[in-house]
Tab-separated table of C-alpha atoms in Angstrom:
chain	number	residue	atom	x	y	z
B	642	MET	CA	-9.584	-7.661	-42.626
B	643	THR	CA	-7.999	-5.117	-40.288
B	644	LEU	CA	-8.720	-5.618	-36.598
B	645	ASN	CA	-9.277	-2.394	-34.632
B	646	VAL	CA	-7.941	-2.671	-31.083
B	647	LEU	CA	-8.281	-0.131	-28.280
B	648	HIS	CA	-5.793	-0.405	-25.415
B	649	PHE	CA	-6.585	1.103	-22.012
B	650	HIS	CA	-3.499	2.034	-20.018
B	651	SER	CA	-2.399	4.615	-17.455
B	652	GLY	CA	0.464	6.184	-19.424
B	653	ASN	CA	2.049	8.008	-16.488
B	654	ILE	CA	5.435	6.265	-16.742
B	655	PHE	CA	7.582	4.743	-19.479
B	656	GLY	CA	8.954	1.236	-18.966
B	657	GLY	CA	8.634	-2.322	-20.233
B	658	VAL	CA	4.856	-2.336	-20.763
B	659	GLU	CA	5.087	0.876	-22.743
B	660	ARG	CA	7.877	-0.592	-24.898
B	661	LEU	CA	5.591	-3.542	-25.585
B	662	LEU	CA	2.836	-1.209	-26.776
B	663	LEU	CA	5.271	0.589	-29.076
B	664	ASP	CA	6.564	-2.642	-30.596
B	665	LEU	CA	3.071	-4.092	-31.010
B	666	ALA	CA	1.747	-1.042	-32.796
B	667	GLY	CA	4.911	-0.578	-34.827
B	668	THR	CA	4.660	-4.050	-36.404
B	669	ASP	CA	2.269	-4.335	-39.343
B	670	VAL	CA	0.303	-7.582	-38.987
B	671	GLY	CA	-3.203	-6.414	-39.910
B	672	VAL	CA	-4.066	-4.775	-36.591
B	673	ARG	CA	-4.795	-1.075	-36.088
B	674	HIS	CA	-3.923	0.011	-32.557
B	675	ALA	CA	-5.381	2.933	-30.614
B	676	PHE	CA	-4.541	3.866	-27.032
B	677	ALA	CA	-6.672	5.424	-24.306
B	678	LEU	CA	-4.292	6.913	-21.731
B	679	CYS	CA	-4.993	8.813	-18.543
B	680	TRP	CA	-1.798	10.855	-18.360
B	681	PRO	CA	0.109	12.842	-20.984
B	682	GLY	CA	3.860	12.475	-21.201
B	683	GLU	CA	6.536	10.393	-22.871
B	684	THR	CA	4.304	7.341	-23.373
B	685	ALA	CA	1.620	9.340	-25.187
B	686	ASP	CA	4.208	11.234	-27.230
B	687	ARG	CA	5.936	8.074	-28.447
B	688	LEU	CA	2.746	6.119	-29.118
B	689	ARG	CA	1.421	8.865	-31.391
B	690	ALA	CA	4.108	7.881	-33.883
B	691	VAL	CA	2.622	4.385	-34.300
B	692	GLY	CA	-1.080	4.715	-33.500
B	693	THR	CA	-3.941	6.916	-32.368
B	694	VAL	CA	-3.771	8.255	-28.808
B	695	HIS	CA	-6.877	9.344	-26.884
B	696	LEU	CA	-6.118	11.258	-23.702
B	697	LEU	CA	-8.760	10.754	-21.047
B	698	GLU	CA	-7.781	12.398	-17.756
B	699	PRO	CA	-5.775	11.551	-14.640
B	700	VAL	CA	-7.666	9.178	-12.369
B	701	ARG	CA	-6.931	7.462	-9.071
B	702	PHE	CA	-8.823	4.359	-8.054
B	703	SER	CA	-9.093	5.666	-4.500
B	704	ARG	CA	-11.171	8.642	-5.706
B	705	PRO	CA	-14.584	7.363	-6.850
B	706	TRP	CA	-15.602	10.605	-8.541
B	707	GLN	CA	-12.532	10.436	-10.782
B	708	VAL	CA	-13.290	6.802	-11.623
B	709	ARG	CA	-16.887	7.675	-12.567
B	710	ARG	CA	-15.741	10.561	-14.749
B	711	ALA	CA	-13.084	8.408	-16.449
B	712	ARG	CA	-15.628	5.682	-17.142
B	713	ARG	CA	-18.006	8.176	-18.737
B	714	ARG	CA	-15.243	9.307	-21.066
B	715	ALA	CA	-14.333	5.706	-21.849
B	716	ARG	CA	-17.991	4.945	-22.588
B	717	ALA	CA	-18.136	7.827	-25.047
B	718	LEU	CA	-14.861	6.762	-26.674
B	719	LEU	CA	-16.070	3.183	-27.099
B	720	ALA	CA	-19.312	4.393	-28.684
B	721	GLU	CA	-17.429	6.690	-31.052
B	722	SER	CA	-14.522	4.436	-32.064
B	723	ARG	CA	-16.366	1.070	-32.005
B	724	PRO	CA	-13.255	-1.138	-31.622
B	725	ASP	CA	-13.299	-4.845	-32.413
B	726	ARG	CA	-11.358	-5.656	-29.242
B	727	VAL	CA	-10.388	-3.943	-25.996
B	728	VAL	CA	-7.129	-4.766	-24.211
B	729	THR	CA	-6.301	-3.742	-20.640
B	730	HIS	CA	-2.748	-3.878	-19.276
B	731	SER	CA	-2.978	-3.937	-15.466
B	732	ASP	CA	-5.325	-4.655	-12.579
B	733	TRP	CA	-5.768	-0.879	-12.392
B	734	SER	CA	-6.858	-0.314	-15.996
B	735	HIS	CA	-8.902	-3.519	-16.013
B	736	ALA	CA	-10.811	-2.558	-12.851
B	737	ILE	CA	-11.521	0.975	-14.071
B	738	PHE	CA	-12.231	0.497	-17.773
B	739	GLY	CA	-13.110	-3.181	-18.085
B	740	PRO	CA	-16.728	-2.661	-16.966
B	741	GLU	CA	-17.273	-0.153	-19.788
B	742	SER	CA	-16.052	-2.544	-22.495
B	743	ALA	CA	-18.298	-5.264	-21.020
B	744	ARG	CA	-21.253	-2.862	-21.030
B	745	ALA	CA	-20.497	-1.936	-24.660
B	746	GLY	CA	-20.360	-5.603	-25.650
B	747	VAL	CA	-16.763	-5.428	-26.917
B	748	LEU	CA	-14.676	-8.568	-26.524
B	749	HIS	CA	-12.117	-7.922	-23.852
B	750	VAL	CA	-8.576	-9.312	-23.626
B	751	ARG	CA	-6.558	-8.824	-20.463
B	752	MET	CA	-2.758	-8.770	-20.628
B	753	HIS	CA	-0.944	-9.705	-17.436
B	754	HIS	CA	2.498	-8.115	-17.215
B	755	SER	CA	3.052	-9.105	-13.585
B	756	PRO	CA	1.333	-11.098	-10.833
B	757	PRO	CA	-1.739	-9.568	-9.149
B	758	GLY	CA	-0.946	-6.564	-6.971
B	759	HIS	CA	-3.056	-4.550	-4.533
B	760	PRO	CA	-5.831	-6.754	-3.034
B	761	LEU	CA	-8.571	-4.167	-3.686
B	762	LEU	CA	-7.586	-3.765	-7.335
B	763	ARG	CA	-7.268	-7.523	-7.681
B	764	TRP	CA	-10.774	-7.995	-6.292
B	765	ALA	CA	-12.264	-5.290	-8.529
B	766	ALA	CA	-10.497	-6.594	-11.638
B	767	ALA	CA	-11.646	-10.176	-10.976
B	768	ARG	CA	-15.288	-9.051	-11.204
B	769	VAL	CA	-14.927	-7.939	-14.838
B	770	PRO	CA	-15.770	-10.526	-17.544
B	771	THR	CA	-12.765	-11.332	-19.742
B	772	ALA	CA	-12.710	-13.245	-23.023
B	773	ARG	CA	-9.039	-14.187	-22.824
B	774	HIS	CA	-6.088	-13.816	-20.466
B	775	VAL	CA	-2.563	-13.400	-21.840
B	776	ALA	CA	0.563	-13.623	-19.651
B	777	ASN	CA	3.984	-12.296	-20.636
B	778	SER	CA	5.903	-15.289	-19.203
B	779	ARG	CA	5.436	-18.692	-17.670
B	780	TRP	CA	6.416	-17.155	-14.338
B	781	THR	CA	3.605	-14.576	-14.509
B	782	ALA	CA	1.110	-17.257	-15.541
B	783	SER	CA	2.141	-19.396	-12.566
B	784	HIS	CA	0.593	-16.824	-10.212
B	785	GLY	CA	-3.037	-17.882	-10.425
B	786	LEU	CA	-3.476	-17.812	-14.231
B	787	PRO	CA	-3.703	-21.486	-15.258
B	788	HIS	CA	-5.846	-20.706	-18.328
B	789	ALA	CA	-3.753	-17.801	-19.623
B	790	ALA	CA	-2.090	-17.950	-23.019
B	791	ILE	CA	1.647	-17.352	-22.609
B	792	LEU	CA	3.039	-14.899	-25.129
B	793	TYR	CA	6.501	-13.403	-24.900
B	794	PRO	CA	6.363	-9.744	-25.957
B	795	PRO	CA	7.378	-8.745	-29.469
B	796	VAL	CA	10.669	-6.882	-29.166
B	797	ARG	CA	12.151	-5.060	-32.115
B	798	PRO	CA	15.941	-5.054	-32.445
B	799	PRO	CA	17.230	-1.665	-31.234
B	800	VAL	CA	18.303	0.765	-33.927
B	801	VAL	CA	21.691	2.383	-33.390
B	802	HIS	CA	22.086	5.992	-34.498
B	803	THR	CA	25.536	6.832	-33.103
B	804	ASP	CA	28.649	4.665	-33.359
B	805	ARG	CA	30.355	3.140	-30.328
B	806	GLU	CA	33.435	5.358	-30.458
B	807	THR	CA	31.407	8.575	-30.605
B	808	VAL	CA	29.193	7.562	-27.678
B	809	ARG	CA	32.205	6.692	-25.541
B	810	ARG	CA	34.037	9.846	-26.509
B	811	THR	CA	30.978	11.938	-25.618
B	812	LEU	CA	30.778	10.278	-22.195
B	813	GLY	CA	34.529	10.458	-21.592
B	814	THR	CA	34.928	6.666	-21.545
B	815	PRO	CA	38.180	5.326	-23.077
B	816	PRO	CA	37.774	2.768	-25.887
B	817	ASP	CA	39.582	-0.009	-23.971
B	818	VAL	CA	37.438	0.220	-20.813
B	819	VAL	CA	35.000	-2.658	-20.231
B	820	VAL	CA	31.547	-1.109	-19.720
B	821	ILE	CA	28.859	-2.834	-17.664
B	822	VAL	CA	25.397	-1.390	-18.316
B	823	MET	CA	22.016	-1.705	-16.628
B	824	VAL	CA	18.809	-0.193	-18.037
B	825	ALA	CA	15.924	-0.150	-15.577
B	826	ARG	CA	13.419	1.968	-13.718
B	827	MET	CA	14.561	3.389	-10.397
B	828	GLU	CA	12.990	0.769	-8.144
B	829	ALA	CA	14.777	-1.108	-5.358
B	830	TRP	CA	13.749	-4.578	-6.542
B	831	LYS	CA	15.534	-4.024	-9.856
B	832	GLY	CA	18.872	-4.557	-8.071
B	833	HIS	CA	20.778	-1.293	-8.505
B	834	CYS	CA	22.265	-1.459	-5.002
B	835	ALA	CA	23.436	-5.042	-5.450
B	836	LEU	CA	25.106	-4.216	-8.764
B	837	ILE	CA	26.793	-1.052	-7.485
B	838	ASP	CA	28.097	-2.838	-4.371
B	839	ALA	CA	29.404	-5.760	-6.416
B	840	PHE	CA	31.030	-3.472	-8.966
B	841	ALA	CA	32.768	-1.510	-6.201
B	842	THR	CA	34.039	-4.811	-4.767
B	843	VAL	CA	35.463	-5.918	-8.107
B	844	ASP	CA	37.716	-2.817	-8.101
B	845	LEU	CA	39.186	-3.220	-11.587
B	846	ALA	CA	40.533	-0.005	-13.062
B	847	ASN	CA	39.678	-1.023	-16.641
B	848	ALA	CA	35.926	-1.233	-15.976
B	849	GLU	CA	33.063	1.247	-15.749
B	850	LEU	CA	29.393	0.893	-14.798
B	851	TRP	CA	26.597	2.786	-16.548
B	852	ILE	CA	23.234	3.051	-14.807
B	853	VAL	CA	20.588	4.072	-17.356
B	854	GLY	CA	17.135	5.220	-16.270
B	855	GLY	CA	15.807	8.129	-14.257
B	856	PRO	CA	13.166	8.544	-11.562
B	857	GLN	CA	9.579	8.920	-12.781
B	858	SER	CA	7.862	9.454	-9.413
B	859	SER	CA	8.622	10.944	-6.007
B	860	SER	CA	9.378	7.502	-4.548
B	861	GLU	CA	11.802	6.775	-7.375
B	862	GLU	CA	13.463	10.158	-6.814
B	863	ALA	CA	14.031	9.295	-3.153
B	864	TYR	CA	15.407	5.885	-4.087
B	865	ALA	CA	17.748	7.292	-6.742
B	866	ALA	CA	19.038	9.967	-4.364
B	867	ALA	CA	19.918	7.317	-1.757
B	868	LEU	CA	21.925	5.093	-4.130
B	869	PRO	CA	25.685	4.967	-3.451
B	870	ARG	CA	27.839	6.657	-6.071
B	871	PRO	CA	31.335	5.191	-5.973
B	872	ALA	CA	34.051	5.945	-8.489
B	873	ARG	CA	33.606	4.660	-12.048
B	874	VAL	CA	29.829	4.410	-11.687
B	875	ARG	CA	28.005	6.700	-14.130
B	876	PHE	CA	24.338	7.628	-13.665
B	877	LEU	CA	23.152	8.539	-17.160
B	878	GLY	CA	19.500	9.272	-16.320
B	879	GLN	CA	16.422	8.804	-18.496
B	880	ARG	CA	17.538	8.430	-22.109
B	881	ARG	CA	16.065	8.048	-25.574
B	882	ASP	CA	19.366	6.774	-27.019
B	883	VAL	CA	19.374	3.478	-25.119
B	884	ALA	CA	20.289	1.547	-28.278
B	885	ASP	CA	23.403	3.689	-28.726
B	886	LEU	CA	24.405	3.132	-25.094
B	887	LEU	CA	23.923	-0.628	-25.392
B	888	ALA	CA	26.024	-0.676	-28.561
B	889	ALA	CA	28.806	1.179	-26.722
B	890	ALA	CA	28.789	-1.210	-23.733
B	891	ASP	CA	30.309	-4.677	-23.266
B	892	VAL	CA	28.155	-6.496	-20.682
B	893	TYR	CA	24.561	-6.146	-19.495
B	894	CYS	CA	23.913	-6.869	-15.821
B	895	GLN	CA	20.592	-6.725	-13.942
B	896	PRO	CA	20.719	-8.595	-10.604
B	897	ASN	CA	17.072	-8.291	-9.573
B	898	ALA	CA	16.379	-8.588	-5.854
B	899	ALA	CA	12.825	-9.722	-6.695
B	900	PRO	CA	11.621	-11.567	-9.811
B	901	GLU	CA	11.306	-9.617	-13.051
B	902	PRO	CA	8.033	-10.680	-14.716
B	903	PHE	CA	9.719	-10.733	-18.119
B	904	GLY	CA	12.659	-8.464	-19.030
B	905	ILE	CA	12.407	-6.519	-22.300
B	906	ALA	CA	15.633	-4.631	-21.544
B	907	ILE	CA	17.442	-7.973	-21.293
B	908	VAL	CA	16.103	-9.050	-24.694
B	909	GLU	CA	17.237	-5.730	-26.208
B	910	ALA	CA	20.707	-6.263	-24.747
B	911	LEU	CA	20.846	-9.730	-26.318
B	912	TYR	CA	19.832	-8.291	-29.689
B	913	MET	CA	22.829	-5.947	-29.353
B	914	GLY	CA	25.172	-8.854	-28.675
B	915	LEU	CA	25.779	-8.068	-25.008
B	916	PRO	CA	26.471	-11.007	-22.682
B	917	VAL	CA	23.876	-10.867	-19.900
B	918	ILE	CA	24.201	-11.454	-16.172
B	919	ALA	CA	20.845	-11.831	-14.424
B	920	THR	CA	19.364	-13.582	-11.418
B	921	HIS	CA	17.819	-17.032	-11.739
B	922	GLN	CA	14.205	-16.066	-11.098
B	923	GLY	CA	11.177	-14.752	-12.956
B	924	GLY	CA	11.299	-13.944	-16.653
B	925	PRO	CA	15.109	-13.711	-16.968
B	926	ALA	CA	15.341	-17.408	-16.074
B	927	GLU	CA	13.278	-18.058	-19.221
B	928	ILE	CA	15.319	-15.658	-21.365
B	929	VAL	CA	18.995	-16.127	-20.512
B	930	ALA	CA	20.559	-19.366	-21.775
B	931	PRO	CA	24.156	-20.589	-21.293
B	932	THR	CA	24.848	-19.593	-24.912
B	933	CYS	CA	24.283	-15.886	-24.219
B	934	GLY	CA	24.855	-15.176	-20.523
B	935	ALA	CA	24.908	-16.325	-16.940
B	936	LEU	CA	22.192	-16.748	-14.321
B	937	ILE	CA	23.214	-16.383	-10.683
B	938	PRO	CA	21.278	-16.988	-7.446
B	939	PRO	CA	19.284	-13.933	-6.309
B	940	ASN	CA	20.785	-11.802	-3.548
B	941	ASP	CA	24.117	-13.647	-3.762
B	942	HIS	CA	26.807	-10.963	-3.502
B	943	ARG	CA	29.713	-13.381	-3.891
B	944	ALA	CA	28.296	-14.993	-7.038
B	945	LEU	CA	27.642	-11.570	-8.566
B	946	VAL	CA	31.177	-10.352	-7.816
B	947	THR	CA	32.717	-13.541	-9.202
B	948	THR	CA	30.655	-13.475	-12.395
B	949	LEU	CA	31.248	-9.770	-13.000
B	950	SER	CA	34.997	-10.288	-12.553
B	951	GLU	CA	35.026	-13.189	-15.014
B	952	PHE	CA	33.144	-11.225	-17.652
B	953	ILE	CA	35.376	-8.180	-17.250
B	954	VAL	CA	38.743	-9.952	-17.446
B	955	ASP	CA	37.899	-12.553	-20.124
B	956	PRO	CA	37.234	-11.025	-23.574
B	957	SER	CA	37.015	-14.470	-25.195
B	958	GLN	CA	34.094	-15.385	-22.935
B	959	ARG	CA	32.367	-12.105	-23.782
B	960	GLN	CA	32.900	-12.736	-27.496
B	961	ARG	CA	31.502	-16.281	-27.303
B	962	LEU	CA	28.382	-15.211	-25.385
B	963	SER	CA	27.959	-12.154	-27.591
B	964	ALA	CA	27.467	-14.379	-30.637
B	965	GLY	CA	24.654	-16.249	-28.899
B	966	GLY	CA	22.656	-13.151	-27.971
B	967	PRO	CA	20.903	-12.069	-31.197
B	968	PRO	CA	19.610	-15.541	-32.176
B	969	ARG	CA	18.336	-16.111	-28.637
B	970	ALA	CA	16.490	-12.767	-28.636
B	971	ALA	CA	14.934	-13.490	-32.033
B	972	ALA	CA	13.924	-17.012	-31.020
B	973	LEU	CA	11.944	-15.629	-28.090
B	974	CYS	CA	10.708	-12.231	-29.250
B	975	ASP	CA	10.867	-11.856	-33.027
B	976	PRO	CA	8.522	-8.883	-33.484
B	977	VAL	CA	6.609	-10.077	-36.556
B	978	ARG	CA	6.107	-13.606	-35.221
B	979	GLN	CA	5.026	-12.479	-31.738
B	980	ALA	CA	2.801	-9.634	-32.982
B	981	THR	CA	1.169	-12.082	-35.408
B	982	ALA	CA	0.577	-14.518	-32.542
B	983	PHE	CA	-0.964	-11.722	-30.471
B	984	ALA	CA	-3.228	-10.776	-33.378
B	985	ALA	CA	-4.343	-14.407	-33.606
B	986	LEU	CA	-5.169	-14.422	-29.891
B	987	LEU	CA	-7.228	-11.269	-30.356
B	988	ARG	CA	-9.102	-12.662	-33.356
B	989	ASP	CA	-9.799	-15.946	-31.564
B	990	ALA	CA	-10.952	-14.291	-28.336
B	991	GLY	CA	-14.586	-14.742	-29.305
B	992	ASP	CA	-14.136	-18.515	-29.172
B	993	ALA	CA	-12.457	-18.504	-25.757
B	994	THR	CA	-14.270	-20.044	-22.827
B	995	PHE	CA	-11.893	-18.990	-20.082
B	996	PRO	CA	-13.418	-18.023	-16.719
B	997	ARG	CA	-13.118	-14.685	-15.035
B	998	ARG	CA	-9.947	-14.258	-13.040
């Protein structure tokens, strides 16, 4: 029997949570996914290819009249679509739309993609009854979610459309240059500055750094504009050909200044056979094993420079770690296995006795 699931989400940016939604809905395990989003844009456009998208309207929690209007629309959508389960994906969406699913009597599952944020949103979200909590990593669950089920996201292996040589030729990168790549939103805690500074310190002529990802808000625009831009560092912006760029690179590096709750981009890099350098904190500490990469202390410039240098100058090390990447990614995030496990959590939500949180 097909399970009809309605996800409530903001939809105003595209990042790891949005990739999760795409991979969930794109994996056929007997669940039909629909999405209620508040903003149009890339997320809505891409989700339409794998499920039904209902556009509500932009809403800010600080504006009560917008919240009331959004809840009325959600109430009407719930009455019309009659889903078997509702899933919310942040304190924000849970606080705004959770009360409507409770009022409609629909079993409600809350996915935690990061630790609790703003105190007001945290307080409002905690008041909404929840049948089951699901955390995307042990690290996320460790932040006040002792009863949460831990489920690593389903991540589909990236599909390459353009060969390595063509991508490099298009970007003007010689075939023998060692390319370090980082794919992340333009936020300071992701570690762009640390990586750029370390790469500039390495100062090896046969290496190049690609920064993939563009600003999606005014604060991200200001941050991106302030980043240093030394020689051999390429800012490639927001891209839809990330798989092609990963296939054309040699090493993935993301030295987070603060913990990453999980790290879907890291898993995608492993699928592509890229050795990974990440900081030993948060989700990456659960993802990166010695067989596929290296974990370094956070905010340790010397360790980052040393590890980058080793990866750049030693092709045998890159080759050895490259072989360990795909099996590690599949062991953690095989899309069919993880989507099936998520479907089981949804189906069993009616038997859960977890408290509100």
